[in-house]
Amino acid sequence: MLESFCKEKAAPLVLRLTLGGLCVYHGYLKIMAAGGTTWYPGMPTGWQLFISWGEFAAGLAILLGFRCRLAAGLALAATGASLWWWQGWNILRLPMRSLEQPLLLLIVALVLLFLGAGELSLDGWKGANLSPVKRAGRA
């Protein structure tokens, strides 16, 4: 019973709170720079808007567990785009300590993309995350 609770409810919740909180925080900081258009001079405005607002919106959706897989994909794209913009092919030559945080965010987003929001979420409440067997048991 405890294993089931941890696997189906607690683990996705902890992952969502971690990734969602970080995305909201980073996105909010970027948005405070003239609506997300001036946080990184030299980067095209469209990319700045995509990354800042995408990160913020995805973070909110992940925190709530609303369309979590889609939001995790958006967080994955925004984090990957940021990392690629700053490093490009140089990423292959960076020491691992420089890549720890971005790689951790990418891995957590990837896990949520595969796992979904879990039962303690808006998606879980609607039954969007449930397998067909569990969904049939709810009816």
Backbone as numpy.savetxt, mean C-alpha at the origin, in Angstrom:
# Nx Ny Nz CAx CAy CAz Cx Cy Cz
-8.00 -22.48 16.72 -8.82 -21.29 16.72 -7.96 -20.03 16.72
-6.92 -20.00 17.57 -6.03 -18.84 17.62 -5.28 -18.69 16.31
-4.84 -19.82 15.76 -4.12 -19.77 14.48 -5.00 -19.21 13.38
-6.24 -19.62 13.35 -7.19 -19.13 12.36 -7.41 -17.63 12.52
-7.57 -17.18 13.76 -7.77 -15.75 14.02 -6.56 -14.95 13.55
-5.37 -15.42 13.89 -4.16 -14.71 13.50 -3.99 -14.66 11.99
-4.26 -15.77 11.33 -4.06 -15.87 9.88 -5.09 -15.08 9.09
-6.34 -15.15 9.47 -7.41 -14.56 8.68 -7.78 -13.14 9.10
-7.48 -12.77 10.34 -7.91 -11.45 10.82 -6.75 -10.56 11.23
-5.91 -11.04 12.14 -4.87 -10.20 12.73 -3.75 -9.87 11.74
-3.26 -10.87 11.02 -2.12 -10.63 10.12 -2.46 -9.61 9.02
-3.57 -9.77 8.29 -3.89 -8.75 7.29 -4.13 -7.37 7.91
-4.71 -7.33 9.11 -4.95 -6.05 9.78 -3.64 -5.35 10.10
-2.68 -6.08 10.65 -1.38 -5.49 10.98 -0.68 -5.00 9.72
-0.70 -5.79 8.67 -0.09 -5.36 7.40 -0.77 -4.11 6.85
-2.11 -4.09 6.91 -2.86 -2.92 6.41 -2.56 -1.67 7.21
-2.54 -1.79 8.53 -2.26 -0.62 9.37 -0.85 -0.08 9.14
0.09 -0.97 8.95 1.47 -0.56 8.71 1.62 0.14 7.36
1.22 -0.53 6.30 1.38 0.04 4.97 0.48 1.26 4.78
-0.76 1.18 5.22 -1.68 2.29 5.07 -1.21 3.52 5.82
-0.75 3.33 7.05 -0.25 4.46 7.84 0.96 5.12 7.20
1.89 4.32 6.72 3.07 4.88 6.06 2.72 5.60 4.76
1.82 5.02 3.98 1.42 5.66 2.72 0.69 6.98 2.98
-0.21 6.99 3.94 -0.94 8.23 4.26 0.06 9.29 4.73
0.96 8.93 5.61 1.94 9.88 6.13 2.81 10.46 5.02
3.40 9.59 4.20 4.28 10.06 3.13 3.51 10.85 2.08
2.32 10.38 1.73 1.50 11.11 0.76 1.09 12.47 1.27
0.71 12.54 2.55 0.30 13.81 3.15 1.45 14.82 3.13
2.65 14.38 3.46 3.80 15.28 3.43 4.03 15.82 2.03
3.87 14.99 1.03 4.06 15.43 -0.35 2.95 16.37 -0.79
1.72 16.10 -0.39 0.59 16.93 -0.77 0.71 18.32 -0.16
1.30 18.43 1.00 1.47 19.72 1.65 2.42 20.63 0.88
3.15 20.10 -0.06 4.03 20.91 -0.92 3.23 21.34 -2.15
2.39 22.37 -1.98 1.60 22.96 -3.07 0.71 21.92 -3.75
0.03 21.14 -2.96 -0.92 20.18 -3.51 -0.28 18.97 -4.16
0.99 18.75 -3.89 1.68 17.59 -4.45 2.43 17.88 -5.73
2.64 19.17 -6.04 3.28 19.52 -7.31 4.72 20.02 -7.17
5.18 20.27 -5.95 6.52 20.85 -5.81 7.39 20.13 -4.78
7.08 18.90 -4.44 7.85 18.21 -3.41 9.19 17.69 -3.92
9.36 17.58 -5.22 10.64 17.12 -5.76 10.95 17.90 -7.04
11.71 19.01 -6.91 12.05 19.81 -8.09 12.77 18.96 -9.13
12.41 19.13 -10.35 13.03 18.37 -11.43 12.19 17.21 -11.90
11.28 16.75 -11.07 10.38 15.67 -11.47 9.17 16.30 -12.17
8.73 15.73 -13.28 7.55 16.28 -13.95 6.35 16.35 -13.00
5.56 17.41 -13.17 4.43 17.65 -12.28 3.44 16.48 -12.28
3.19 15.88 -13.42 2.27 14.76 -13.50 2.71 13.60 -12.63
4.00 13.29 -12.65 4.53 12.21 -11.81 4.40 12.56 -10.33
4.68 13.83 -10.01 4.56 14.26 -8.61 3.12 14.10 -8.12
2.17 14.50 -8.95 0.76 14.38 -8.58 0.36 12.92 -8.44
0.77 12.07 -9.39 0.44 10.65 -9.33 0.98 10.02 -8.06
2.24 10.30 -7.78 2.87 9.66 -6.63 2.28 10.16 -5.32
2.14 11.48 -5.17 1.67 12.02 -3.90 0.21 11.67 -3.61
-0.67 11.94 -4.57 -2.08 11.65 -4.36 -2.37 10.16 -4.39
-1.65 9.43 -5.24 -1.82 7.97 -5.28 -1.41 7.34 -3.97
-0.31 7.80 -3.42 0.17 7.27 -2.14 -0.83 7.58 -1.02
-1.34 8.80 -0.99 -2.29 9.21 0.05 -3.61 8.45 -0.07
-4.18 8.42 -1.28 -5.47 7.74 -1.48 -5.35 6.24 -1.24
-4.28 5.65 -1.73 -4.08 4.21 -1.51 -3.92 3.92 -0.02
-3.22 4.79 0.69 -3.05 4.60 2.13 -4.37 4.63 2.87
-5.24 5.58 2.53 -6.56 5.64 3.17 -7.38 4.39 2.87
-7.38 3.97 1.62 -8.13 2.78 1.24 -7.59 1.54 1.94
-6.27 1.44 2.05 -5.66 0.29 2.72 -6.01 0.30 4.20
-5.95 1.47 4.84 -6.31 1.55 6.26 -7.73 1.07 6.51
-8.64 1.45 5.63 -10.04 1.06 5.79 -10.31 -0.36 5.30
-9.41 -0.87 4.49 -9.64 -2.18 3.90 -10.66 -2.10 2.78
-10.72 -0.98 2.09 -11.66 -0.77 0.98 -10.93 -0.95 -0.33
-11.36 -1.95 -1.11 -10.67 -2.27 -2.38 -9.16 -2.40 -2.12
-8.84 -3.19 -1.12 -7.47 -3.28 -0.62 -6.49 -3.77 -1.68
-6.90 -4.74 -2.46 -5.97 -5.26 -3.48 -5.64 -4.19 -4.53
-6.65 -3.45 -4.95 -6.43 -2.36 -5.90 -5.54 -1.28 -5.28
-5.82 -0.92 -4.03 -5.04 0.11 -3.34 -3.60 -0.36 -3.12
-3.42 -1.63 -2.80 -2.06 -2.16 -2.62 -1.31 -2.12 -3.94
-2.00 -2.39 -5.04 -1.37 -2.27 -6.35 -0.97 -0.84 -6.66
-1.81 0.12 -6.28 -1.49 1.53 -6.47 -0.31 1.94 -5.60
-0.29 1.48 -4.35 0.85 1.78 -3.46 2.13 1.16 -4.02
2.02 -0.03 -4.55 3.15 -0.70 -5.16 3.67 0.11 -6.35
2.76 0.59 -7.19 3.14 1.38 -8.36 3.76 2.72 -7.95
3.16 3.40 -6.97 3.68 4.70 -6.53 5.06 4.56 -5.89
5.24 3.54 -5.07 6.53 3.32 -4.42 7.58 2.92 -5.46
7.19 2.04 -6.35 8.12 1.64 -7.42 8.48 2.81 -8.33
7.51 3.65 -8.67 7.79 4.82 -9.52 8.72 5.80 -8.81
8.50 6.02 -7.53 9.38 6.91 -6.78 10.80 6.37 -6.75
10.92 5.11 -6.43 12.23 4.47 -6.35 12.94 4.51 -7.71
12.20 4.23 -8.75 12.79 4.24 -10.09 13.21 5.65 -10.49
12.40 6.66 -10.15 12.73 8.04 -10.52 14.01 8.49 -9.83
14.13 8.19 -8.54 15.29 8.64 -7.80 16.55 7.87 -8.13
16.43 6.58 -8.42 17.62 5.75 -8.57 17.86 5.25 -9.99
16.82 4.97 -10.74 16.99 4.42 -12.08 17.75 3.11 -12.02
18.63 2.90 -13.00 19.42 1.65 -13.03 20.46 1.61 -11.92
20.73 2.76 -11.31 21.67 2.82 -10.20 21.21 1.97 -9.02
19.95 1.62 -9.01 19.39 0.81 -7.92 20.12 -0.52 -7.77
20.67 -1.03 -8.87 21.39 -2.30 -8.83 22.74 -2.19 -8.13
23.25 -0.95 -7.99 24.56 -0.75 -7.36 24.47 -0.22 -5.93
23.26 0.04 -5.45 23.11 0.60 -4.11 23.34 -0.47 -3.05
23.88 -0.04 -1.90 24.03 -1.00 -0.79 22.64 -1.37 -0.25
22.54 -2.55 0.31 21.25 -3.05 0.79 20.65 -2.13 1.85
21.47 -1.50 2.70 20.93 -0.64 3.76 20.18 0.56 3.18
20.50 0.96 1.96 19.78 2.06 1.31 18.43 1.61 0.77
18.29 0.33 0.54 17.07 -0.20 -0.08 16.13 -0.86 0.92
16.51 -0.94 2.18 15.70 -1.68 3.14 14.28 -1.15 3.24
14.12 0.15 3.46 12.77 0.70 3.63 11.93 0.57 2.36
12.43 1.00 1.18 11.58 0.85 0.00 11.25 -0.61 -0.32
12.21 -1.51 -0.14 11.93 -2.92 -0.41 10.91 -3.48 0.57
10.99 -3.07 1.82 10.01 -3.52 2.80 8.60 -3.04 2.41
8.48 -1.78 2.00 7.18 -1.26 1.56 6.67 -2.01 0.33
7.56 -2.28 -0.61 7.17 -3.01 -1.82 6.70 -4.43 -1.47
7.40 -5.09 -0.56 7.04 -6.46 -0.19 5.71 -6.49 0.56
5.50 -5.56 1.49 4.24 -5.51 2.22 3.08 -5.23 1.26
3.29 -4.31 0.32 2.24 -4.02 -0.67 1.97 -5.25 -1.53
2.99 -5.97 -1.90 2.82 -7.18 -2.70 2.07 -8.26 -1.92
2.40 -8.41 -0.64 1.69 -9.39 0.19 0.21 -9.03 0.30
-0.10 -7.74 0.52 -1.50 -7.32 0.59 -2.21 -7.48 -0.75
-1.48 -7.29 -1.83 -2.06 -7.49 -3.16 -2.49 -8.95 -3.32
-1.68 -9.88 -2.85 -2.01 -11.30 -2.95 -3.01 -11.75 -1.89
-2.85 -11.24 -0.67 -3.62 -11.71 0.47 -5.00 -11.08 0.57
-5.10 -9.82 0.24 -6.35 -9.10 0.42 -6.42 -8.46 1.79
-7.53 -7.83 2.09 -7.67 -7.03 3.31 -7.92 -7.85 4.56
-8.37 -9.06 4.43 -8.72 -9.85 5.60 -10.15 -9.59 6.03
-10.57 -10.28 7.07 -11.97 -10.19 7.51 -12.27 -8.93 8.30
-11.28 -8.31 8.94 -11.51 -7.10 9.71 -11.29 -5.87 8.83
-12.14 -5.72 7.82 -12.01 -4.64 6.86 -13.36 -4.39 6.20
-13.44 -3.32 5.45 -14.67 -3.09 4.69 -14.87 -4.15 3.63
-13.79 -4.57 3.00 -13.89 -5.65 2.01 -14.37 -6.94 2.67
-13.83 -7.26 3.84 -14.23 -8.47 4.56 -15.65 -8.39 5.06
-16.07 -7.21 5.46 -17.44 -7.01 5.95 -18.44 -7.25 4.83
-18.09 -6.82 3.61 -18.96 -7.02 2.46 -18.87 -8.44 1.92
-17.85 -9.17 2.36 -17.68 -10.53 1.86 -16.81 -10.61 0.62
-16.19 -9.50 0.24 -15.37 -9.49 -0.97 -14.11 -10.33 -0.81
-13.62 -10.48 0.41 -12.39 -11.22 0.64 -12.61 -12.69 0.93
-13.84 -13.08 1.09 -14.12 -14.45 1.50 -14.07 -15.42 0.33
-13.64 -16.62 0.63 -13.67 -17.67 -0.39 -15.13 -18.04 -0.63
-15.43 -18.68 -1.76 -16.83 -19.07 -2.02 -17.41 -19.96 -0.94
-16.58 -20.80 -0.31 -17.08 -21.68 0.76 -17.51 -20.86 1.97
-16.67 -19.90 2.38 -17.03 -19.06 3.53 -18.19 -18.14 3.21
-18.25 -17.65 1.97 -19.34 -16.77 1.56 -20.66 -17.53 1.64
-20.66 -18.79 1.24 -21.87 -19.61 1.29 -22.29 -19.85 2.74
-21.30 -19.97 3.64 -21.60 -20.17 5.05 -22.19 -18.96 5.71
-21.96 -17.78 5.16 -22.53 -16.54 5.73 -23.98 -16.36 5.38
-24.40 -16.95 4.27 -25.77 -16.74 3.79 -26.81 -17.41 4.65
